[in-house]
PDB file of C-alpha atoms in Angstrom:
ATOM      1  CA  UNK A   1     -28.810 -19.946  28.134  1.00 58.00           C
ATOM      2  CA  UNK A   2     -27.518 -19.370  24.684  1.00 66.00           C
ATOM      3  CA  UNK A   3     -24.450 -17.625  23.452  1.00 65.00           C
ATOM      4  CA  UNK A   4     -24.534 -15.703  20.620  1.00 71.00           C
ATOM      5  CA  UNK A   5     -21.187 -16.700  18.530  1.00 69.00           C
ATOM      6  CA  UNK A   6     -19.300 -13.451  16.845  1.00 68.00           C
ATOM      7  CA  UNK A   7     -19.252 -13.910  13.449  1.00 72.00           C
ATOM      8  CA  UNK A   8     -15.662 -14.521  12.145  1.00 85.00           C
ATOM      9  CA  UNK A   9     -13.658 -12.944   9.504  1.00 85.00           C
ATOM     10  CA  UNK A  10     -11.133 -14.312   7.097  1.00 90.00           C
ATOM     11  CA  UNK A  11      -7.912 -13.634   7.377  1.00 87.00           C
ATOM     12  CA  UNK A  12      -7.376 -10.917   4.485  1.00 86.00           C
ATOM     13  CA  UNK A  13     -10.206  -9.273   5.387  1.00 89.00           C
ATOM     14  CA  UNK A  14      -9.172  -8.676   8.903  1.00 91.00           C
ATOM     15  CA  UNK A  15      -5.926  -7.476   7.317  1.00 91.00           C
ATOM     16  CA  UNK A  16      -7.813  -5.368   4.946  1.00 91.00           C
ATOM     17  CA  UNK A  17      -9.267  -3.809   7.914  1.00 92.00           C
ATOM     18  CA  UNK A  18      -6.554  -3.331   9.839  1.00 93.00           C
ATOM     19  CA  UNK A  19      -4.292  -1.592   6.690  1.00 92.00           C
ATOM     20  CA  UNK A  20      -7.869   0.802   6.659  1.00 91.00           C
ATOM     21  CA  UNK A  21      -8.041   1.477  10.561  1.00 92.00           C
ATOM     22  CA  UNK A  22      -3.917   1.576  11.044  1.00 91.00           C
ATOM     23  CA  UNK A  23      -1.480   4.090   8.973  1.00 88.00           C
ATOM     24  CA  UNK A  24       1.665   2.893  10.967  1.00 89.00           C
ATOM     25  CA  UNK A  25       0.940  -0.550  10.034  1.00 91.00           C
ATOM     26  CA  UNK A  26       0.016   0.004   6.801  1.00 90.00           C
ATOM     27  CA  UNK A  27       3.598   1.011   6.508  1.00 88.00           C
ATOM     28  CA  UNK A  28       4.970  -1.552   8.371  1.00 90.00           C
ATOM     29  CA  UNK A  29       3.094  -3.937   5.904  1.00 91.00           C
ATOM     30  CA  UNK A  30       4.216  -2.130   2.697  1.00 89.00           C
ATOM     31  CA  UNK A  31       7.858  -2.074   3.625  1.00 89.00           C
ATOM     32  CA  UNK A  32       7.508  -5.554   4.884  1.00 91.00           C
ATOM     33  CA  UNK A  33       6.881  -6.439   0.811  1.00 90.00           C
ATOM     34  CA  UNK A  34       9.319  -4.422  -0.772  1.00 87.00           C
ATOM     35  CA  UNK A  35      12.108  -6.480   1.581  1.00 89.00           C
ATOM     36  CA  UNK A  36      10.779  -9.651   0.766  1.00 84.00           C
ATOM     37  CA  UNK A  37      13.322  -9.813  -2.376  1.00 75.00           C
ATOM     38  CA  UNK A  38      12.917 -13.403  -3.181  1.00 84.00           C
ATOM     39  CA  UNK A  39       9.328 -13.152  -4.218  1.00 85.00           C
ATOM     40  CA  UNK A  40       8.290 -10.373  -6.101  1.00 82.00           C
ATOM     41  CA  UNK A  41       4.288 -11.072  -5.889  1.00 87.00           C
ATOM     42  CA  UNK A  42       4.356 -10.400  -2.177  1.00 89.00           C
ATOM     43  CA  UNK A  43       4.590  -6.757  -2.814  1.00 89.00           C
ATOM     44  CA  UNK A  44       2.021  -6.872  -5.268  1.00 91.00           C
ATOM     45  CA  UNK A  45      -0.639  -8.839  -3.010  1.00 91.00           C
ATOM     46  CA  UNK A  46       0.778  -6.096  -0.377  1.00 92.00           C
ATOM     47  CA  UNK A  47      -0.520  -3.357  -2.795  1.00 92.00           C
ATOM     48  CA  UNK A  48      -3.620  -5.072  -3.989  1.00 93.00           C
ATOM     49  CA  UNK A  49      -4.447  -5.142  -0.076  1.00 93.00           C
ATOM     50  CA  UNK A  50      -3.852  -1.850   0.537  1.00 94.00           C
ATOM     51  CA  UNK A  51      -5.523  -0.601  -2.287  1.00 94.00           C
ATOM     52  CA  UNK A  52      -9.015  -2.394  -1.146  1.00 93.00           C
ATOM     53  CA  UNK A  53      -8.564  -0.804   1.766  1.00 93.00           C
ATOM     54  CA  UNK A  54      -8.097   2.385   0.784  1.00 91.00           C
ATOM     55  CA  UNK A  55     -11.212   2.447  -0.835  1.00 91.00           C
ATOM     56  CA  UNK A  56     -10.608   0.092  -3.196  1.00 93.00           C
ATOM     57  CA  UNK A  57      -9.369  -1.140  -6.536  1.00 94.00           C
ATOM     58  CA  UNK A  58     -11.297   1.489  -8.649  1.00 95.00           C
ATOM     59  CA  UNK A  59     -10.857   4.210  -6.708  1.00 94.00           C
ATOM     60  CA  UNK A  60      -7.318   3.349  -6.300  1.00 94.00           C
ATOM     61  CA  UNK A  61      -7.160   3.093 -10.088  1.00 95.00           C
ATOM     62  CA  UNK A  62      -8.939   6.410 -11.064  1.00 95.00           C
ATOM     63  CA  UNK A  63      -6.654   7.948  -8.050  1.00 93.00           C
ATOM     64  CA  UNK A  64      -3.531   6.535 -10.127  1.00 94.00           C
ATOM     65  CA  UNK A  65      -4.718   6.996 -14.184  1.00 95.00           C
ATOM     66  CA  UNK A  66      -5.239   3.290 -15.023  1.00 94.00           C
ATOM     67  CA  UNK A  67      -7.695   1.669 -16.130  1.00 95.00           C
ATOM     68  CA  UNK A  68      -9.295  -0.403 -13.541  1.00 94.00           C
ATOM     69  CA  UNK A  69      -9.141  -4.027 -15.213  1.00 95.00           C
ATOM     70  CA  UNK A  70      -5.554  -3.281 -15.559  1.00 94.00           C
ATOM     71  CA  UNK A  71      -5.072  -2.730 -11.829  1.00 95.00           C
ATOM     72  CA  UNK A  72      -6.389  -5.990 -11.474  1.00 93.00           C
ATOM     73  CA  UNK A  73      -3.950  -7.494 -14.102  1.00 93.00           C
ATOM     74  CA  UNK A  74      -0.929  -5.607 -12.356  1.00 94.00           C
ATOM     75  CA  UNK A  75      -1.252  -6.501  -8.891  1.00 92.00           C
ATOM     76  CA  UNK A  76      -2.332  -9.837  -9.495  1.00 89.00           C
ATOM     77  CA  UNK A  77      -0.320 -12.903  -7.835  1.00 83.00           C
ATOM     78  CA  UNK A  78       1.141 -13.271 -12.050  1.00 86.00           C
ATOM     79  CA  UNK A  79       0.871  -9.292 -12.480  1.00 88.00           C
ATOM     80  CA  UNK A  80       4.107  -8.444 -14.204  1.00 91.00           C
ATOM     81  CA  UNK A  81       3.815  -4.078 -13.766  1.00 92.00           C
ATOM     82  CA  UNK A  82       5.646  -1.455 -15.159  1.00 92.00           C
ATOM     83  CA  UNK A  83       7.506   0.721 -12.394  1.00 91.00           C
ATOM     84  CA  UNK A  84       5.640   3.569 -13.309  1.00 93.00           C
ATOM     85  CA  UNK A  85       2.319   1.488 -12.663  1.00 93.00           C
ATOM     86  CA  UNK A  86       4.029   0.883  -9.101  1.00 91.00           C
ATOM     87  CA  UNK A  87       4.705   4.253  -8.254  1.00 91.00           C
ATOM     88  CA  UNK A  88       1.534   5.602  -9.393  1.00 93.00           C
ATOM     89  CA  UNK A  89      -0.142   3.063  -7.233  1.00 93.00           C
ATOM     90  CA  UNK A  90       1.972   3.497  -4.393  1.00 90.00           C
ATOM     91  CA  UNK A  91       1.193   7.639  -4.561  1.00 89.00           C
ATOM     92  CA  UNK A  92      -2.432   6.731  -4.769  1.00 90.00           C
ATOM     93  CA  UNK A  93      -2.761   4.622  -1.817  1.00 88.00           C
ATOM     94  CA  UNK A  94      -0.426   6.912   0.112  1.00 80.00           C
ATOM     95  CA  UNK A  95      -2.405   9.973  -0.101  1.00 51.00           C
ATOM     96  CA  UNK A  96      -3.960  11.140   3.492  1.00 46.00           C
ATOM     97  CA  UNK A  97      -2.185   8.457   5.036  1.00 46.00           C
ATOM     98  CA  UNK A  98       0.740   9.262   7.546  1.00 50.00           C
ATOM     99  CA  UNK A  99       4.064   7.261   6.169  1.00 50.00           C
ATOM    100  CA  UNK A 100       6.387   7.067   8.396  1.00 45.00           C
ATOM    101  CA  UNK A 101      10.084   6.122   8.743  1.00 45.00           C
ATOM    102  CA  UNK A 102      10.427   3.541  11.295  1.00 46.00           C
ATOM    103  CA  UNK A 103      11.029   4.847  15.030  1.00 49.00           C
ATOM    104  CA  UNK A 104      10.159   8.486  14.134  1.00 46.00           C
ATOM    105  CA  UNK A 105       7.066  10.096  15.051  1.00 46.00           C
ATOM    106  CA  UNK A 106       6.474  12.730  12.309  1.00 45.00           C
ATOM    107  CA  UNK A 107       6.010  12.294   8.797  1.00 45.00           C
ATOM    108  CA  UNK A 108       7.880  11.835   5.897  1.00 42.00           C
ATOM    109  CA  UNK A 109       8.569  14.885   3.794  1.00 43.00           C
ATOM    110  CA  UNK A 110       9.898  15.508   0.356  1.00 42.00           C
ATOM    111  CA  UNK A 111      13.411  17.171   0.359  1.00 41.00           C
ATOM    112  CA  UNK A 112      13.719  20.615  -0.649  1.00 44.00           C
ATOM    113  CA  UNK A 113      14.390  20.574  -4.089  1.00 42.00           C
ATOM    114  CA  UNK A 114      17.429  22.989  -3.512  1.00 41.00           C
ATOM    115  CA  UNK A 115      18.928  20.367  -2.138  1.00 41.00           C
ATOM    116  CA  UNK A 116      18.463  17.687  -4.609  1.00 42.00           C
ATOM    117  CA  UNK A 117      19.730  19.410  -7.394  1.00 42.00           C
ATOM    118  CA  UNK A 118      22.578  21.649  -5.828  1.00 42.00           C
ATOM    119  CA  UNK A 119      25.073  23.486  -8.496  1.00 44.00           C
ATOM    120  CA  UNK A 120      28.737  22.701  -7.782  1.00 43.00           C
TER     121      UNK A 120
END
């Protein structure tokens, strides 16, 4: 009798699927990067990742405003990105997703801005 053998997956690519399948990770993942202070291309491999699977680096781009190749460029391990290129990305890979604070079970929300800018 002969077994079939499941075909195996690299290692990214079960990550990739897992960041699709799993919000809470996802999140987990992201915030994982940004602590990692030491090296700063772990958050932008963490963002790459998450942008493939979110639908990718295109759609991730067009999501965001920049041009694809510079996606590419940005969130390579030698990307050097603007902030703003961070938080676009970031707001792009975040939509429909669930972000959570850890050990709470509902959703982050924007403040009110009442009480951001509150006259004294």
């Amino acid at each position: 009798m002969t077994m079939k053998r499941k075909a195996s997956i690299s290692h990214d690519e079960a990550t990739v699927r897992e960041l699709r399948d799993n919000p809470d990770f996802a999140a987990e993942y992201l915030r994982a990067a940004l602590e990692d202070a030491d090296e700063p291309s772990v958050l932008l491999i963490a963002l790459r990742r998450i942008a493939e699977a979110r639908g990718g680096i295109a759609k991730v781009a067009k999501a965001a405003g920049i041009e694809r190749e510079s996606l590419y460029r940005a969130l390579s391990v030698r990307g050097n990105p603007r902030l703003s290129t961070l938080v676009a990305v970031t707001k792009a890979v975040a939509c429909g997703s669930r972000w959570k604070r850890r050990g709470e079970g509902r959703a982050l929300r924007r403040p009110a801005r009442s009480h951001i800018y509150k006259r004294t």
